[in-house]
Amino acid sequence: MDTLLSYDWFFIATSLVKTLVIIFGVILPMVSYSVYAERRVSALIQDRLGPNRVGFPTTLLGFKKDLQLFLGGLGQPIADGLKFILKEDFTPAHVNKFYFWLAPILVIVPALLTLAVLPFGSSLDFDFIFQRIFGHGFGPVKMVIADIDVGILFVFAISSLSVYGIVLAGWSSNSKYPFLGGVRSTSQMISYELSIGLSVIPLFMIFGKLNLSAIVRFQAEHGWLLFPFTNGEFTWQKIALWVPCFISFIIFMVSVFAETNRLPFDLPEAETELVAGYHTEYSSMKFALFFLAEYTAMIAGSGLVVALFLGGWHLPFIPDGAGNGGLEILHHLPNWIWGFVNIGVFFGKVSVLIIFFIWVRWTLPRFRFDQLMRLGWIWFFEIALVNIFLTAGVLALFPN
Amino acid sequence: MAYVVPRPKLTLAEKLYLPAIVAGLAITLKHFKKALFGKGNVTMQYPEQKWDASLPEHYRGAPTLVKDEHDRERCVACQLCEFICPPRAIRIKPGEIPATNKFAKVEKFPLEFDIDMIRCIYCGLCEEVCPEQAIFLRKDYSITGLTRAEMVHDKAKLYELGGVMDGLVHKWNPKK
Amino acid sequence: MLNVQIDGVWMQFPRGTRLIEACAQANKFVPRYCYHAKLSSPGNCRMCLIEMGMPKMGPDRKPVLGTDGKPEIAWIPRPQISCAQDVAEGMAVRTDSPMVRDCRHGVMEFLLINHPLDCPICDQAGECRLQEFSVDHGTGGSRFLENKVKKPNNVEVGPRVTLDAERCILCTRCIRFMQEVAHDDVLGIVDRGSHSTIACHSDRKLDSNYSLNTVDICPVGALTSEDFRFKMRVWFLKETKSFCTSCATGCNTVIGSRENTIYRQTPRENNDVNSAWMCDYGRLNFHYLHSKDRLMEPVLKTKDGHEIATWEKAIARAATELKKYRGEEIGIIASGRMTNEELWLAKKLAEALGTTLHDIVPHFAEGDDILLSSDRNPNTRGAQLLGLASAIPGEHLGAIADGVRSGKIKALLVLGEDAVEAGIATDLLNLESLIATHILPNATTKLATVLLPGSGFAEKRGSMINGKGRLQRLNRAINPPGNARDDWEILRDLILAVTGHNGIYMIEDVFKQMAASVPQLANLSLSKIGDLGVQLPT
């Protein structure tokens, strides 16, 4: 050991920093501001204003007025969060206490776990600092918490666990509506896991790997899956492949809606039918965990769509964190700047998708349950299967 | 006889559903843009902007007691409003007007008259049932307080809100 | 029985039935103001006009039969009053013909000509015959354009009765009541024509002990009770059937209460007890229930004064005090105001303690020969029947007083009475163990080792036996104030604490136990007593 910090310790330290910064610095604020966005966008769609009053309470610090940033109401998520924490945490007498308390945890944990494999940036290179401190560099740090080769399979494995939380919540509440919500949620999630899994098989055939970082890098080099000409190359294979990719995208996207219980597939918590579905009996912070999980799942889903179809952190003409690709002229700036830009690009794309999620929610009415099942089992399942053969055919007809 | 609703024949585009989704998204986007640039919204900013000027004549705000132009309490404590009040918000304790009072002829008046504004549902039945035209629903709608006791309007508060109403019946005036 | 046709239906009535009563029995109520079943019929209000007819007689002095085989009726072309007419064989009545309706319209309009229409302030509103019949039989409008006659209002005709002459319709019910029932002929009509007014004799006041009955029978709001005036509208009152406990007569009453406050007591018709009347003394004798001095918490005497205790503690303390002594060291002073159930349990307690020294405190005052009895204990007969008192109530009180004085009696249980009144000097009451129940403080309760607050007559259920041996039932109109309890529950708990066993959960069970042991009460239960009471075998 001739260095202060071995490579192993460096790896653990960076992973910890990445986890903490991403979860508490990015995802949780993003969740609360997604809720804010949800309320503002829905209001604007309905010709209302939405929450526009709560500023940052600078009056508490002795200022004359609360700080109102350009939109107004930006303090709302803070107030909401405070409300969730301060409200009475009520556990009804008729519930099964252990599972009732366990359920929200089982919902939020998988939602956060899936974020681990998402590549939210290319890489960051701070060797110029480390060299001064430790005397040698460690090389660029990959901007993904866990760069594992099963990548997407890990996401599916973990996200399907969240159904247990919902079922437990519904069952342990020992009350009609939560129970119905839980049952609905089970059948819905199981049905759509099938099509979501089948819809990405064509992608593996194209990419040839499961590691999400590698998939994004592949797209950066060969063009995004949905916009194949972002790298300027033009081949017949790309044109032919666009069709199955688009089909996959539609199925994947819709299934993500279903998996995250978002409208038009929010049957587990359909308030007109089931009061509030599986979380009817929950209050205060336990309810907030369900709420957080829904939005976290939405962010994870969006991140997955971005990574699989929309080129992840890549934007044409922008170099990655190691200084590869992009315009020659941009290479004059230090690489770590581009590393941060890549992260920004990724979350920018995710934000656009979240707005899209919200936009869809306030446009479409809820499906009937039989329609939901029909769509999942009869249409998406079959189309995804056919799509696999279609992709195989395309790949065979247009060899690279 | 069962009535059979004919199923509409759908075109392929309608069956695919996706074009309809896109059309729907276009509509909501239109509203979104309009509202974003401040054209579509009709929301009134409540504490700053108020309805008060455009309240209709028949608006039913807080119930109040009124006096006549001779400064006589119109209420004679008949307790019909107390009886009719659906949420039982009204409590009256009747009393006798002392013989020395210039309105001794009326004999009866409300010693205490409480309306619990937490209970009041602004239905206006008290106004309708009053045989003396003593209770009126005025236009005060923003009734607030920090305690339950504060939300009970006593006689003084009711007369303060109600004020004077003249030109009504003059049943107790012997000259009319 | 006489055959009478009422609105086309033939019915039978006994001879001597008033026509107005016959119609009422046939479910054809005829409106009336001056007629009162318990008074004579002057027939001056004209409200009960009906159309009447007799069988048409042929030349052979036999009724002419119609096609249906029933006699044909010869209708009298003028309306008749039904209150001063007895039924006769073959008589026919129409209570709802066009002529009758016209007559009622006319009479109502006349009666209301000078009426001030001050219903909003009138205490009678809600139980006013003028209001009711105006709705049922009136026209709704008046054609009278002249000024109404002004008459005095708010006149104090007596200490308890106020007259508003403008509202009076001169039915003379009050005058007849004072003549015929109260035998104190102080009311009459003065002045003439539309200025006629009810007035009191110039040297007298309407101060009879029965004056408030005039308020009850007044069909309008002319006579109002000074006690009830402007207190509460009658439509708010919950009516509980009960009886008066101010003397041994036990007049049947209706208690009018709203939200745990009694506003008035009115007599209830019971021809075996009080006809339809009651005396003013008994009627107004309920205000003590709302006294601010009411005992509301069990109180224990401690070394340095008194402290409020829970019921569990108070009962336990009372039981330990009583168990300290042998039976002959304990005396029980019960009350003739207790219900049979309470007296029964008191007797049971006496047996459990092994004492035979018990009696009730007699209360006598001047009575009259109308309703008021000189025995002011409502349940002397019950105490005698259940063995708490002998034929001469109070004859053992002297023995108890002597026992206390000599120190032979060390513990005294005083139930709803004042031992001082029973002849025990105040300074002697500083007994080691003095257990008292009452609803109001007195000399005994102030000195009591254990004070247990009980309930008044309107706050409990139970039965009593009146001076004539009639078993009657009390019903609960209001709840006892504070932590005060039903007396029978207190005694039940005391027995339980002393003996350690009993099986009584409801007051019905007490009566059942009592009925099983007392032959006069055999086969009776609290619900079998009914609203009008049961005459017991002597």
mmCIF file of C-alpha atoms in Angstrom, chain A residues 40-283:
data_model
loop_
_atom_site.group_PDB
_atom_site.id
_atom_site.type_symbol
_atom_site.label_atom_id
_atom_site.label_comp_id
_atom_site.label_asym_id
_atom_site.label_seq_id
_atom_site.Cartn_x
_atom_site.Cartn_y
_atom_site.Cartn_z
ATOM 1 C CA ARG A 40 -49.183 23.232 -11.704
ATOM 2 C CA VAL A 41 -49.417 21.452 -15.061
ATOM 3 C CA SER A 42 -52.769 19.900 -14.270
ATOM 4 C CA ALA A 43 -54.027 23.315 -13.199
ATOM 5 C CA LEU A 44 -52.814 24.985 -16.369
ATOM 6 C CA ILE A 45 -54.345 22.236 -18.506
ATOM 7 C CA GLN A 46 -57.632 22.864 -16.722
ATOM 8 C CA ASP A 47 -57.368 26.664 -17.077
ATOM 9 C CA ARG A 48 -56.588 27.105 -13.410
ATOM 10 C CA LEU A 49 -53.506 28.422 -11.648
ATOM 11 C CA GLY A 50 -52.477 25.763 -9.184
ATOM 12 C CA PRO A 51 -50.382 26.373 -6.096
ATOM 13 C CA ASN A 52 -48.849 29.793 -6.660
ATOM 14 C CA ARG A 53 -48.728 31.262 -3.184
ATOM 15 C CA VAL A 54 -46.224 29.458 -1.013
ATOM 16 C CA GLY A 55 -42.838 31.045 -1.312
ATOM 17 C CA PHE A 56 -39.695 30.223 0.586
ATOM 18 C CA PRO A 57 -40.433 31.339 4.133
ATOM 19 C CA THR A 58 -37.753 33.988 4.359
ATOM 20 C CA THR A 59 -40.022 35.906 6.760
ATOM 21 C CA LEU A 60 -38.883 33.389 9.365
ATOM 22 C CA LEU A 61 -35.391 34.768 8.921
ATOM 23 C CA GLY A 62 -36.538 38.322 9.462
ATOM 24 C CA PHE A 63 -37.235 39.443 5.914
ATOM 25 C CA LYS A 64 -40.310 41.496 5.154
ATOM 26 C CA LYS A 65 -41.690 39.207 2.454
ATOM 27 C CA ASP A 66 -41.457 35.548 1.569
ATOM 28 C CA LEU A 67 -39.147 34.851 -1.325
ATOM 29 C CA GLN A 68 -41.223 34.316 -4.448
ATOM 30 C CA LEU A 69 -39.249 33.001 -7.394
ATOM 31 C CA PHE A 70 -40.409 33.468 -10.967
ATOM 32 C CA LEU A 71 -43.325 30.999 -10.860
ATOM 33 C CA GLY A 72 -44.549 31.399 -7.306
ATOM 34 C CA GLY A 73 -45.539 28.487 -5.159
ATOM 35 C CA LEU A 74 -42.095 26.930 -5.286
ATOM 36 C CA GLY A 75 -42.195 26.571 -1.522
ATOM 37 C CA GLN A 76 -45.232 24.322 -1.807
ATOM 38 C CA PRO A 77 -43.337 20.989 -1.784
ATOM 39 C CA ILE A 78 -41.574 22.020 1.415
ATOM 40 C CA ALA A 79 -44.878 22.887 3.030
ATOM 41 C CA ASP A 80 -46.356 19.599 1.794
ATOM 42 C CA GLY A 81 -43.444 17.669 3.214
ATOM 43 C CA LEU A 82 -43.753 19.424 6.565
ATOM 44 C CA LYS A 83 -47.425 18.647 6.587
ATOM 45 C CA PHE A 84 -46.776 14.967 5.994
ATOM 46 C CA ILE A 85 -44.281 14.849 8.808
ATOM 47 C CA LEU A 86 -46.350 16.803 11.297
ATOM 48 C CA LYS A 87 -49.694 15.131 10.719
ATOM 49 C CA GLU A 88 -50.921 12.513 13.151
ATOM 50 C CA ASP A 89 -49.550 9.134 12.166
ATOM 51 C CA PHE A 90 -52.689 7.155 12.720
ATOM 52 C CA THR A 91 -52.764 3.387 12.734
ATOM 53 C CA PRO A 92 -56.340 2.101 12.715
ATOM 54 C CA ALA A 93 -57.221 -0.486 15.348
ATOM 55 C CA HIS A 94 -58.465 -3.059 12.855
ATOM 56 C CA VAL A 95 -55.287 -3.420 10.807
ATOM 57 C CA ASN A 96 -52.590 -6.049 10.983
ATOM 58 C CA LYS A 97 -50.006 -3.786 12.568
ATOM 59 C CA PHE A 98 -46.797 -5.488 11.506
ATOM 60 C CA TYR A 99 -47.607 -5.729 7.809
ATOM 61 C CA PHE A 100 -49.356 -2.398 7.873
ATOM 62 C CA TRP A 101 -46.079 -0.786 8.916
ATOM 63 C CA LEU A 102 -43.997 -2.977 6.648
ATOM 64 C CA ALA A 103 -45.928 -2.231 3.455
ATOM 65 C CA PRO A 104 -44.798 1.370 2.834
ATOM 66 C CA ILE A 105 -41.182 0.281 3.293
ATOM 67 C CA LEU A 106 -41.603 -2.532 0.814
ATOM 68 C CA VAL A 107 -42.963 -0.043 -1.684
ATOM 69 C CA ILE A 108 -40.331 2.658 -1.377
ATOM 70 C CA VAL A 109 -37.251 0.441 -1.189
ATOM 71 C CA PRO A 110 -37.596 -1.269 -4.617
ATOM 72 C CA ALA A 111 -38.471 2.054 -6.192
ATOM 73 C CA LEU A 112 -35.199 3.527 -4.928
ATOM 74 C CA LEU A 113 -33.171 0.375 -5.636
ATOM 75 C CA THR A 114 -33.918 0.449 -9.361
ATOM 76 C CA LEU A 115 -32.169 3.790 -9.527
ATOM 77 C CA ALA A 116 -28.881 2.039 -8.726
ATOM 78 C CA VAL A 117 -28.268 0.749 -12.223
ATOM 79 C CA LEU A 118 -29.383 3.846 -14.109
ATOM 80 C CA PRO A 119 -26.457 5.570 -15.858
ATOM 81 C CA PHE A 120 -27.264 9.196 -15.104
ATOM 82 C CA GLY A 121 -24.113 10.526 -16.725
ATOM 83 C CA SER A 122 -21.058 9.395 -18.655
ATOM 84 C CA SER A 123 -18.185 9.801 -16.219
ATOM 85 C CA LEU A 124 -16.489 12.422 -14.117
ATOM 86 C CA ASP A 125 -12.718 12.834 -14.064
ATOM 87 C CA PHE A 126 -11.235 14.613 -11.048
ATOM 88 C CA ASP A 127 -7.763 13.114 -11.380
ATOM 89 C CA PHE A 128 -6.241 16.604 -11.492
ATOM 90 C CA ILE A 129 -7.386 17.025 -7.877
ATOM 91 C CA PHE A 130 -6.578 13.489 -6.745
ATOM 92 C CA GLN A 131 -3.122 13.704 -8.210
ATOM 93 C CA ARG A 132 -2.342 16.576 -5.885
ATOM 94 C CA ILE A 133 -3.785 14.844 -2.807
ATOM 95 C CA PHE A 134 -2.856 11.209 -3.347
ATOM 96 C CA GLY A 135 -0.043 11.547 -5.809
ATOM 97 C CA HIS A 136 -1.790 9.510 -8.492
ATOM 98 C CA GLY A 137 -5.159 9.422 -10.319
ATOM 99 C CA PHE A 138 -7.921 6.891 -10.219
ATOM 100 C CA GLY A 139 -9.203 7.374 -13.743
ATOM 101 C CA PRO A 140 -12.682 8.702 -14.653
ATOM 102 C CA VAL A 141 -15.537 7.698 -12.281
ATOM 103 C CA LYS A 142 -18.550 6.171 -14.018
ATOM 104 C CA MET A 143 -21.735 8.015 -13.345
ATOM 105 C CA VAL A 144 -23.809 5.022 -12.339
ATOM 106 C CA ILE A 145 -24.143 3.739 -8.804
ATOM 107 C CA ALA A 146 -23.860 0.065 -9.675
ATOM 108 C CA ASP A 147 -22.388 -0.693 -13.063
ATOM 109 C CA ILE A 148 -23.547 -4.285 -13.264
ATOM 110 C CA ASP A 149 -23.853 -6.379 -16.390
ATOM 111 C CA VAL A 150 -27.381 -7.670 -15.710
ATOM 112 C CA GLY A 151 -28.519 -4.021 -15.648
ATOM 113 C CA ILE A 152 -32.015 -4.027 -17.050
ATOM 114 C CA LEU A 153 -32.848 -7.458 -15.659
ATOM 115 C CA PHE A 154 -31.984 -6.117 -12.232
ATOM 116 C CA VAL A 155 -34.484 -3.308 -12.796
ATOM 117 C CA PHE A 156 -37.233 -5.751 -13.714
ATOM 118 C CA ALA A 157 -36.421 -8.041 -10.838
ATOM 119 C CA ILE A 158 -36.491 -5.277 -8.266
ATOM 120 C CA SER A 159 -39.412 -3.274 -9.583
ATOM 121 C CA SER A 160 -41.619 -6.330 -9.606
ATOM 122 C CA LEU A 161 -41.029 -6.572 -5.847
ATOM 123 C CA SER A 162 -42.911 -3.378 -5.212
ATOM 124 C CA VAL A 163 -46.138 -5.259 -5.881
ATOM 125 C CA TYR A 164 -45.616 -6.995 -2.547
ATOM 126 C CA GLY A 165 -45.754 -3.715 -0.722
ATOM 127 C CA ILE A 166 -48.975 -2.761 -2.402
ATOM 128 C CA VAL A 167 -50.608 -6.132 -1.848
ATOM 129 C CA LEU A 168 -49.521 -6.120 1.777
ATOM 130 C CA ALA A 169 -50.857 -2.612 2.240
ATOM 131 C CA GLY A 170 -54.177 -3.641 0.762
ATOM 132 C CA TRP A 171 -54.425 -6.835 2.737
ATOM 133 C CA SER A 172 -53.189 -5.628 6.100
ATOM 134 C CA SER A 173 -55.518 -2.621 6.052
ATOM 135 C CA ASN A 174 -58.307 -5.118 6.678
ATOM 136 C CA SER A 175 -60.817 -3.035 4.807
ATOM 137 C CA LYS A 176 -62.702 -3.439 1.540
ATOM 138 C CA TYR A 177 -61.346 -0.735 -0.705
ATOM 139 C CA PRO A 178 -57.655 -1.181 0.083
ATOM 140 C CA PHE A 179 -58.080 -4.906 -0.452
ATOM 141 C CA LEU A 180 -59.653 -4.405 -3.875
ATOM 142 C CA GLY A 181 -56.900 -1.935 -4.717
ATOM 143 C CA GLY A 182 -54.253 -4.447 -3.721
ATOM 144 C CA VAL A 183 -55.814 -7.220 -5.781
ATOM 145 C CA ARG A 184 -56.143 -4.989 -8.800
ATOM 146 C CA SER A 185 -52.573 -3.867 -8.459
ATOM 147 C CA THR A 186 -51.266 -7.425 -8.393
ATOM 148 C CA SER A 187 -53.014 -8.522 -11.529
ATOM 149 C CA GLN A 188 -52.135 -5.308 -13.310
ATOM 150 C CA MET A 189 -48.439 -5.384 -12.495
ATOM 151 C CA ILE A 190 -48.047 -9.067 -13.278
ATOM 152 C CA SER A 191 -49.801 -8.627 -16.614
ATOM 153 C CA TYR A 192 -47.692 -5.734 -17.713
ATOM 154 C CA GLU A 193 -44.413 -7.164 -16.535
ATOM 155 C CA LEU A 194 -44.861 -9.690 -19.284
ATOM 156 C CA SER A 195 -45.174 -7.169 -22.063
ATOM 157 C CA ILE A 196 -42.535 -4.884 -20.588
ATOM 158 C CA GLY A 197 -40.089 -7.795 -20.553
ATOM 159 C CA LEU A 198 -40.909 -8.956 -24.045
ATOM 160 C CA SER A 199 -40.789 -5.470 -25.472
ATOM 161 C CA VAL A 200 -37.099 -5.015 -24.597
ATOM 162 C CA ILE A 201 -35.914 -8.308 -26.118
ATOM 163 C CA PRO A 202 -35.549 -6.695 -29.583
ATOM 164 C CA LEU A 203 -33.307 -4.117 -27.912
ATOM 165 C CA PHE A 204 -31.008 -6.787 -26.568
ATOM 166 C CA MET A 205 -30.854 -8.285 -30.006
ATOM 167 C CA ILE A 206 -29.687 -4.934 -31.312
ATOM 168 C CA PHE A 207 -27.367 -3.964 -28.459
ATOM 169 C CA GLY A 208 -26.157 -7.457 -27.669
ATOM 170 C CA LYS A 209 -25.754 -6.617 -23.980
ATOM 171 C CA LEU A 210 -27.728 -5.807 -20.817
ATOM 172 C CA ASN A 211 -25.423 -3.359 -19.063
ATOM 173 C CA LEU A 212 -27.234 -0.033 -19.171
ATOM 174 C CA SER A 213 -24.059 2.045 -19.304
ATOM 175 C CA ALA A 214 -22.902 0.016 -22.243
ATOM 176 C CA ILE A 215 -26.288 0.396 -23.902
ATOM 177 C CA VAL A 216 -26.112 4.175 -23.573
ATOM 178 C CA ARG A 217 -22.549 4.200 -24.865
ATOM 179 C CA PHE A 218 -23.686 2.070 -27.816
ATOM 180 C CA GLN A 219 -26.352 4.653 -28.575
ATOM 181 C CA ALA A 220 -23.877 7.482 -28.242
ATOM 182 C CA GLU A 221 -21.705 5.819 -30.859
ATOM 183 C CA HIS A 222 -24.353 4.370 -33.186
ATOM 184 C CA GLY A 223 -27.179 6.801 -32.796
ATOM 185 C CA TRP A 224 -30.163 6.789 -30.383
ATOM 186 C CA LEU A 225 -32.548 3.936 -30.803
ATOM 187 C CA LEU A 226 -35.535 6.143 -31.448
ATOM 188 C CA PHE A 227 -33.607 8.831 -33.331
ATOM 189 C CA PRO A 228 -31.024 6.664 -35.149
ATOM 190 C CA PHE A 229 -29.298 9.441 -37.035
ATOM 191 C CA THR A 230 -28.006 11.453 -34.105
ATOM 192 C CA ASN A 231 -24.465 10.312 -34.902
ATOM 193 C CA GLY A 232 -24.744 11.365 -38.523
ATOM 194 C CA GLU A 233 -24.342 7.866 -39.944
ATOM 195 C CA PHE A 234 -26.911 6.620 -42.401
ATOM 196 C CA THR A 235 -27.530 2.917 -43.016
ATOM 197 C CA TRP A 236 -30.477 0.930 -44.351
ATOM 198 C CA GLN A 237 -30.387 -1.243 -41.283
ATOM 199 C CA LYS A 238 -31.111 1.734 -39.090
ATOM 200 C CA ILE A 239 -34.152 2.670 -41.137
ATOM 201 C CA ALA A 240 -35.489 -0.863 -41.092
ATOM 202 C CA LEU A 241 -34.809 -1.281 -37.381
ATOM 203 C CA TRP A 242 -36.647 1.914 -36.531
ATOM 204 C CA VAL A 243 -40.013 0.181 -36.996
ATOM 205 C CA PRO A 244 -39.574 -2.573 -34.352
ATOM 206 C CA CYS A 245 -37.834 -0.040 -32.103
ATOM 207 C CA PHE A 246 -40.793 2.280 -32.280
ATOM 208 C CA ILE A 247 -43.192 -0.595 -31.540
ATOM 209 C CA SER A 248 -41.030 -1.581 -28.588
ATOM 210 C CA PHE A 249 -40.984 2.022 -27.415
ATOM 211 C CA ILE A 250 -44.766 2.324 -27.462
ATOM 212 C CA ILE A 251 -45.270 -0.964 -25.620
ATOM 213 C CA PHE A 252 -42.525 -0.174 -23.142
ATOM 214 C CA MET A 253 -43.817 3.317 -22.501
ATOM 215 C CA VAL A 254 -47.437 2.233 -21.975
ATOM 216 C CA SER A 255 -46.320 -0.616 -19.758
ATOM 217 C CA VAL A 256 -44.295 1.793 -17.647
ATOM 218 C CA PHE A 257 -47.490 3.784 -17.160
ATOM 219 C CA ALA A 258 -49.208 0.619 -16.036
ATOM 220 C CA GLU A 259 -46.330 -0.478 -13.818
ATOM 221 C CA THR A 260 -46.187 2.862 -12.024
ATOM 222 C CA ASN A 261 -49.976 2.916 -11.516
ATOM 223 C CA ARG A 262 -50.260 6.193 -13.359
ATOM 224 C CA LEU A 263 -53.383 7.313 -15.117
ATOM 225 C CA PRO A 264 -54.837 5.979 -17.402
ATOM 226 C CA PHE A 265 -53.923 2.817 -15.507
ATOM 227 C CA ASP A 266 -54.353 3.965 -11.904
ATOM 228 C CA LEU A 267 -56.954 1.349 -11.123
ATOM 229 C CA PRO A 268 -55.366 0.250 -7.835
ATOM 230 C CA GLU A 269 -56.055 3.667 -6.392
ATOM 231 C CA ALA A 270 -58.989 4.748 -8.540
ATOM 232 C CA GLU A 271 -60.491 7.342 -6.229
ATOM 233 C CA THR A 272 -63.910 7.333 -7.884
ATOM 234 C CA GLU A 273 -64.216 3.606 -7.288
ATOM 235 C CA LEU A 274 -61.967 2.692 -4.383
ATOM 236 C CA VAL A 275 -61.747 5.860 -2.262
ATOM 237 C CA ALA A 276 -57.938 5.829 -2.417
ATOM 238 C CA GLY A 277 -57.257 2.184 -3.139
ATOM 239 C CA TYR A 278 -54.557 0.360 -1.263
ATOM 240 C CA HIS A 279 -53.484 3.373 0.806
ATOM 241 C CA THR A 280 -56.943 4.387 1.994
ATOM 242 C CA GLU A 281 -56.140 3.588 5.634
ATOM 243 C CA TYR A 282 -52.749 5.270 5.617
ATOM 244 C CA SER A 283 -51.954 8.722 6.886
#
